[in-house]
Amino acid sequence: MSLFFILNGPNLNLLGQRQPEIYGRETLGDVEESCRQLAEAAGHDIFFAQSNREYELIDWIHEARTQAQGIVINPGAFTHTSIAILDALNAFEGPVIEVHISNIHKREVFRHQSYVSTRAEAVIAGLGVEGYAVALGQLIRLSQR
Ligand code: DHK
């Protein structure tokens, strides 16, 4: 059994309520439920968490160093600003997949830059919340190689 961390950054607690024309109507609870079902069907487990605080995300990435086979991360707006999250991910040895619900490249120019992309094995943007399941499915496949 493998454990995968699925981490979410600021404002994603408002998923389903915030700008639904961009982020959709599903809640983060819905996303957690579908990821949990996917992991459990393959005999694995997830740690699913969200924080509006940069340090909390960093602390979870540090925990992942000894506990997780891989990380799915949607850092929210920290994607575009946080060298500290990039440094934490660089201290994690397993695969990292970056997820964005929206296509950040179709949006404002300040969203086009991602520090995390310089570390991630893959980047999924614009698939809506389905991107989480695609990312987790790929981590599961990688762990079975
Ligand atoms: C979510 C956010 O909160 C934004 O700050 C990012 C990302 C995009 C998303 O599409 O999931 O720019």
PDB file of C-alpha atoms and ligand atoms in Angstrom:
ATOM      1  CA  MET A   1       0.000   0.000   0.000  1.00  0.00           C
ATOM      2  CA  SER A   2       1.286   3.443  -0.919  1.00  0.00           C
ATOM      3  CA  LEU A   3       0.327   6.795   0.546  1.00  0.00           C
ATOM      4  CA  PHE A   4      -0.059   9.832  -1.719  1.00  0.00           C
ATOM      5  CA  PHE A   5      -0.302  13.412  -0.517  1.00  0.00           C
ATOM      6  CA  ILE A   6      -2.789  15.722  -2.283  1.00  0.00           C
ATOM      7  CA  LEU A   7      -2.156  19.297  -1.199  1.00  0.00           C
ATOM      8  CA  ASN A   8      -4.178  22.416  -1.939  1.00  0.00           C
ATOM      9  CA  GLY A   9      -3.219  26.026  -1.458  1.00  0.00           C
ATOM     10  CA  PRO A  10      -5.053  29.243  -0.663  1.00  0.00           C
ATOM     11  CA  ASN A  11      -8.709  29.838  -1.503  1.00  0.00           C
ATOM     12  CA  LEU A  12      -9.294  26.283  -2.669  1.00  0.00           C
ATOM     13  CA  ASN A  13     -11.411  25.754   0.458  1.00  0.00           C
ATOM     14  CA  LEU A  14     -13.955  27.916  -1.417  1.00  0.00           C
ATOM     15  CA  LEU A  15     -14.102  25.571  -4.400  1.00  0.00           C
ATOM     16  CA  GLY A  16     -17.706  25.324  -5.624  1.00  0.00           C
ATOM     17  CA  GLN A  17     -18.538  28.814  -4.344  1.00  0.00           C
ATOM     18  CA  ARG A  18     -15.690  30.956  -5.690  1.00  0.00           C
ATOM     19  CA  GLN A  19     -15.874  32.024  -9.369  1.00  0.00           C
ATOM     20  CA  PRO A  20     -17.716  28.845 -10.506  1.00  0.00           C
ATOM     21  CA  GLU A  21     -17.393  29.960 -14.139  1.00  0.00           C
ATOM     22  CA  ILE A  22     -13.634  29.382 -13.732  1.00  0.00           C
ATOM     23  CA  TYR A  23     -13.345  26.701 -11.035  1.00  0.00           C
ATOM     24  CA  GLY A  24     -16.637  24.839 -11.429  1.00  0.00           C
ATOM     25  CA  ARG A  25     -19.335  23.838  -8.942  1.00  0.00           C
ATOM     26  CA  GLU A  26     -17.736  20.827  -7.295  1.00  0.00           C
ATOM     27  CA  THR A  27     -16.407  21.309  -3.788  1.00  0.00           C
ATOM     28  CA  LEU A  28     -13.017  20.321  -2.421  1.00  0.00           C
ATOM     29  CA  GLY A  29     -14.884  17.681  -0.398  1.00  0.00           C
ATOM     30  CA  ASP A  30     -16.134  16.197  -3.688  1.00  0.00           C
ATOM     31  CA  VAL A  31     -12.570  16.162  -5.032  1.00  0.00           C
ATOM     32  CA  GLU A  32     -11.277  14.461  -1.887  1.00  0.00           C
ATOM     33  CA  GLU A  33     -14.009  11.822  -2.083  1.00  0.00           C
ATOM     34  CA  SER A  34     -13.287  10.934  -5.716  1.00  0.00           C
ATOM     35  CA  CYS A  35      -9.512  10.817  -5.084  1.00  0.00           C
ATOM     36  CA  ARG A  36     -10.035   8.616  -2.021  1.00  0.00           C
ATOM     37  CA  GLN A  37     -12.205   6.186  -4.019  1.00  0.00           C
ATOM     38  CA  LEU A  38      -9.627   6.023  -6.799  1.00  0.00           C
ATOM     39  CA  ALA A  39      -6.768   5.372  -4.355  1.00  0.00           C
ATOM     40  CA  GLU A  40      -8.682   2.782  -2.332  1.00  0.00           C
ATOM     41  CA  ALA A  41      -9.797   0.903  -5.448  1.00  0.00           C
ATOM     42  CA  ALA A  42      -6.107   0.459  -6.253  1.00  0.00           C
ATOM     43  CA  GLY A  43      -5.261  -0.542  -2.663  1.00  0.00           C
ATOM     44  CA  HIS A  44      -3.677   2.780  -1.697  1.00  0.00           C
ATOM     45  CA  ASP A  45      -4.381   5.670   0.647  1.00  0.00           C
ATOM     46  CA  ILE A  46      -4.279   9.466   0.446  1.00  0.00           C
ATOM     47  CA  PHE A  47      -3.608  12.357   2.771  1.00  0.00           C
ATOM     48  CA  PHE A  48      -5.770  15.188   1.395  1.00  0.00           C
ATOM     49  CA  ALA A  49      -5.358  18.691   2.835  1.00  0.00           C
ATOM     50  CA  GLN A  50      -5.866  22.380   2.105  1.00  0.00           C
ATOM     51  CA  SER A  51      -4.371  25.451   3.738  1.00  0.00           C
ATOM     52  CA  ASN A  52      -4.394  29.181   3.212  1.00  0.00           C
ATOM     53  CA  ARG A  53      -0.991  29.329   4.970  1.00  0.00           C
ATOM     54  CA  GLU A  54       2.246  28.825   3.070  1.00  0.00           C
ATOM     55  CA  TYR A  55       4.104  27.370   6.079  1.00  0.00           C
ATOM     56  CA  GLU A  56       1.480  24.671   6.566  1.00  0.00           C
ATOM     57  CA  LEU A  57       1.877  23.475   2.974  1.00  0.00           C
ATOM     58  CA  ILE A  58       5.649  23.446   3.473  1.00  0.00           C
ATOM     59  CA  ASP A  59       5.318  21.422   6.686  1.00  0.00           C
ATOM     60  CA  TRP A  60       3.142  18.835   4.889  1.00  0.00           C
ATOM     61  CA  ILE A  61       5.689  18.569   2.064  1.00  0.00           C
ATOM     62  CA  HIS A  62       8.372  17.914   4.721  1.00  0.00           C
ATOM     63  CA  GLU A  63       6.185  15.173   6.217  1.00  0.00           C
ATOM     64  CA  ALA A  64       5.767  13.682   2.757  1.00  0.00           C
ATOM     65  CA  ARG A  65       9.550  13.133   2.641  1.00  0.00           C
ATOM     66  CA  THR A  66       9.197  10.107   4.908  1.00  0.00           C
ATOM     67  CA  GLN A  67       5.551   9.161   4.358  1.00  0.00           C
ATOM     68  CA  ALA A  68       4.475   9.650   0.755  1.00  0.00           C
ATOM     69  CA  GLN A  69       5.201   7.881  -2.519  1.00  0.00           C
ATOM     70  CA  GLY A  70       4.244  10.992  -4.448  1.00  0.00           C
ATOM     71  CA  ILE A  71       2.611  14.401  -4.224  1.00  0.00           C
ATOM     72  CA  VAL A  72      -0.219  16.001  -6.178  1.00  0.00           C
ATOM     73  CA  ILE A  73      -0.185  19.729  -5.482  1.00  0.00           C
ATOM     74  CA  ASN A  74      -2.386  22.626  -6.488  1.00  0.00           C
ATOM     75  CA  PRO A  75      -0.554  25.469  -4.761  1.00  0.00           C
ATOM     76  CA  GLY A  76      -3.224  28.029  -5.758  1.00  0.00           C
ATOM     77  CA  ALA A  77      -1.725  31.496  -6.034  1.00  0.00           C
ATOM     78  CA  PHE A  78       1.483  30.304  -4.289  1.00  0.00           C
ATOM     79  CA  THR A  79       2.235  28.641  -7.646  1.00  0.00           C
ATOM     80  CA  HIS A  80       3.246  32.024  -8.984  1.00  0.00           C
ATOM     81  CA  THR A  81       5.062  33.399  -5.937  1.00  0.00           C
ATOM     82  CA  SER A  82       6.523  30.754  -3.665  1.00  0.00           C
ATOM     83  CA  ILE A  83      10.178  29.835  -3.936  1.00  0.00           C
ATOM     84  CA  ALA A  84       9.760  28.344  -0.430  1.00  0.00           C
ATOM     85  CA  ILE A  85       7.260  25.752  -1.701  1.00  0.00           C
ATOM     86  CA  LEU A  86       9.570  24.983  -4.630  1.00  0.00           C
ATOM     87  CA  ASP A  87      12.482  24.476  -2.198  1.00  0.00           C
ATOM     88  CA  ALA A  88      10.376  22.146  -0.053  1.00  0.00           C
ATOM     89  CA  LEU A  89       9.354  20.112  -3.121  1.00  0.00           C
ATOM     90  CA  ASN A  90      13.002  19.922  -4.161  1.00  0.00           C
ATOM     91  CA  ALA A  91      13.708  18.273  -0.796  1.00  0.00           C
ATOM     92  CA  PHE A  92      11.115  15.569  -1.584  1.00  0.00           C
ATOM     93  CA  GLU A  93      12.504  12.672  -3.600  1.00  0.00           C
ATOM     94  CA  GLY A  94       9.369  11.159  -5.150  1.00  0.00           C
ATOM     95  CA  PRO A  95       7.291  12.278  -8.125  1.00  0.00           C
ATOM     96  CA  VAL A  96       5.370  15.559  -7.977  1.00  0.00           C
ATOM     97  CA  ILE A  97       2.433  16.428 -10.236  1.00  0.00           C
ATOM     98  CA  GLU A  98       1.209  20.024 -10.343  1.00  0.00           C
ATOM     99  CA  VAL A  99      -2.511  20.533 -10.924  1.00  0.00           C
ATOM    100  CA  HIS A 100      -4.464  23.637 -11.835  1.00  0.00           C
ATOM    101  CA  ILE A 101      -8.208  23.468 -12.261  1.00  0.00           C
ATOM    102  CA  SER A 102      -8.160  26.296 -14.788  1.00  0.00           C
ATOM    103  CA  ASN A 103      -5.818  26.691 -17.744  1.00  0.00           C
ATOM    104  CA  ILE A 104      -3.435  29.219 -16.191  1.00  0.00           C
ATOM    105  CA  HIS A 105      -1.932  29.946 -19.624  1.00  0.00           C
ATOM    106  CA  LYS A 106      -5.248  31.224 -20.929  1.00  0.00           C
ATOM    107  CA  ARG A 107      -5.575  33.669 -18.042  1.00  0.00           C
ATOM    108  CA  GLU A 108      -3.736  36.771 -16.793  1.00  0.00           C
ATOM    109  CA  VAL A 109      -0.027  36.948 -17.621  1.00  0.00           C
ATOM    110  CA  PHE A 110       0.917  36.836 -13.920  1.00  0.00           C
ATOM    111  CA  ARG A 111      -0.538  33.312 -13.773  1.00  0.00           C
ATOM    112  CA  HIS A 112       1.655  32.016 -16.609  1.00  0.00           C
ATOM    113  CA  GLN A 113       4.741  31.730 -14.398  1.00  0.00           C
ATOM    114  CA  SER A 114       4.975  28.730 -12.054  1.00  0.00           C
ATOM    115  CA  TYR A 115       7.912  28.084  -9.724  1.00  0.00           C
ATOM    116  CA  VAL A 116       6.555  24.584  -9.047  1.00  0.00           C
ATOM    117  CA  SER A 117       6.680  23.615 -12.740  1.00  0.00           C
ATOM    118  CA  THR A 118      10.480  23.651 -12.606  1.00  0.00           C
ATOM    119  CA  ARG A 119      10.233  20.688 -10.201  1.00  0.00           C
ATOM    120  CA  ALA A 120       7.091  18.828 -11.281  1.00  0.00           C
ATOM    121  CA  GLU A 121       7.228  15.656 -13.363  1.00  0.00           C
ATOM    122  CA  ALA A 122       3.996  16.802 -15.021  1.00  0.00           C
ATOM    123  CA  VAL A 123       1.656  19.775 -15.060  1.00  0.00           C
ATOM    124  CA  ILE A 124      -2.098  19.457 -15.595  1.00  0.00           C
ATOM    125  CA  ALA A 125      -4.014  22.666 -16.217  1.00  0.00           C
ATOM    126  CA  GLY A 126      -7.504  23.264 -17.544  1.00  0.00           C
ATOM    127  CA  LEU A 127      -9.085  19.844 -17.014  1.00  0.00           C
ATOM    128  CA  GLY A 128     -11.215  21.166 -14.169  1.00  0.00           C
ATOM    129  CA  VAL A 129     -11.250  19.111 -10.978  1.00  0.00           C
ATOM    130  CA  GLU A 130     -10.785  15.971 -13.133  1.00  0.00           C
ATOM    131  CA  GLY A 131      -7.101  16.968 -13.213  1.00  0.00           C
ATOM    132  CA  TYR A 132      -6.679  15.663  -9.667  1.00  0.00           C
ATOM    133  CA  ALA A 133      -7.813  12.145 -10.618  1.00  0.00           C
ATOM    134  CA  VAL A 134      -5.602  12.166 -13.715  1.00  0.00           C
ATOM    135  CA  ALA A 135      -2.616  13.200 -11.578  1.00  0.00           C
ATOM    136  CA  LEU A 136      -3.318  10.643  -8.855  1.00  0.00           C
ATOM    137  CA  GLY A 137      -3.853   7.893 -11.431  1.00  0.00           C
ATOM    138  CA  GLN A 138      -0.443   8.657 -12.906  1.00  0.00           C
ATOM    139  CA  LEU A 139       1.244   8.590  -9.471  1.00  0.00           C
ATOM    140  CA  ILE A 140      -0.369   5.198  -8.819  1.00  0.00           C
ATOM    141  CA  ARG A 141       0.914   3.901 -12.170  1.00  0.00           C
ATOM    142  CA  LEU A 142       4.423   5.222 -11.451  1.00  0.00           C
ATOM    143  CA  SER A 143       4.438   3.540  -8.024  1.00  0.00           C
ATOM    144  CA  GLN A 144       3.617   0.177  -9.647  1.00  0.00           C
ATOM    145  CA  ARG A 145       6.519   0.256 -12.105  1.00  0.00           C
TER     146      ARG A 145
HETATM  147  C1  DHK B   1      -6.058  28.211  -8.454  1.00  0.00           C
HETATM  148  C2  DHK B   1      -5.853  29.441  -7.929  1.00  0.00           C
HETATM  149  O1  DHK B   1      -6.339  29.748  -6.727  1.00  0.00           O
HETATM  150  C3  DHK B   1      -5.164  30.499  -8.678  1.00  0.00           C
HETATM  151  O2  DHK B   1      -4.462  31.380  -7.835  1.00  0.00           O
HETATM  152  C4  DHK B   1      -4.227  29.939  -9.730  1.00  0.00           C
HETATM  153  C5  DHK B   1      -5.407  27.769  -9.713  1.00  0.00           C
HETATM  154  C6  DHK B   1      -4.942  28.908 -10.579  1.00  0.00           C
HETATM  155  C7  DHK B   1      -6.245  26.726 -10.423  1.00  0.00           C
HETATM  156  O3  DHK B   1      -6.584  26.897 -11.585  1.00  0.00           O
HETATM  157  O4  DHK B   1      -6.552  25.708  -9.800  1.00  0.00           O
HETATM  158  O5  DHK B   1      -3.730  30.971 -10.521  1.00  0.00           O
END
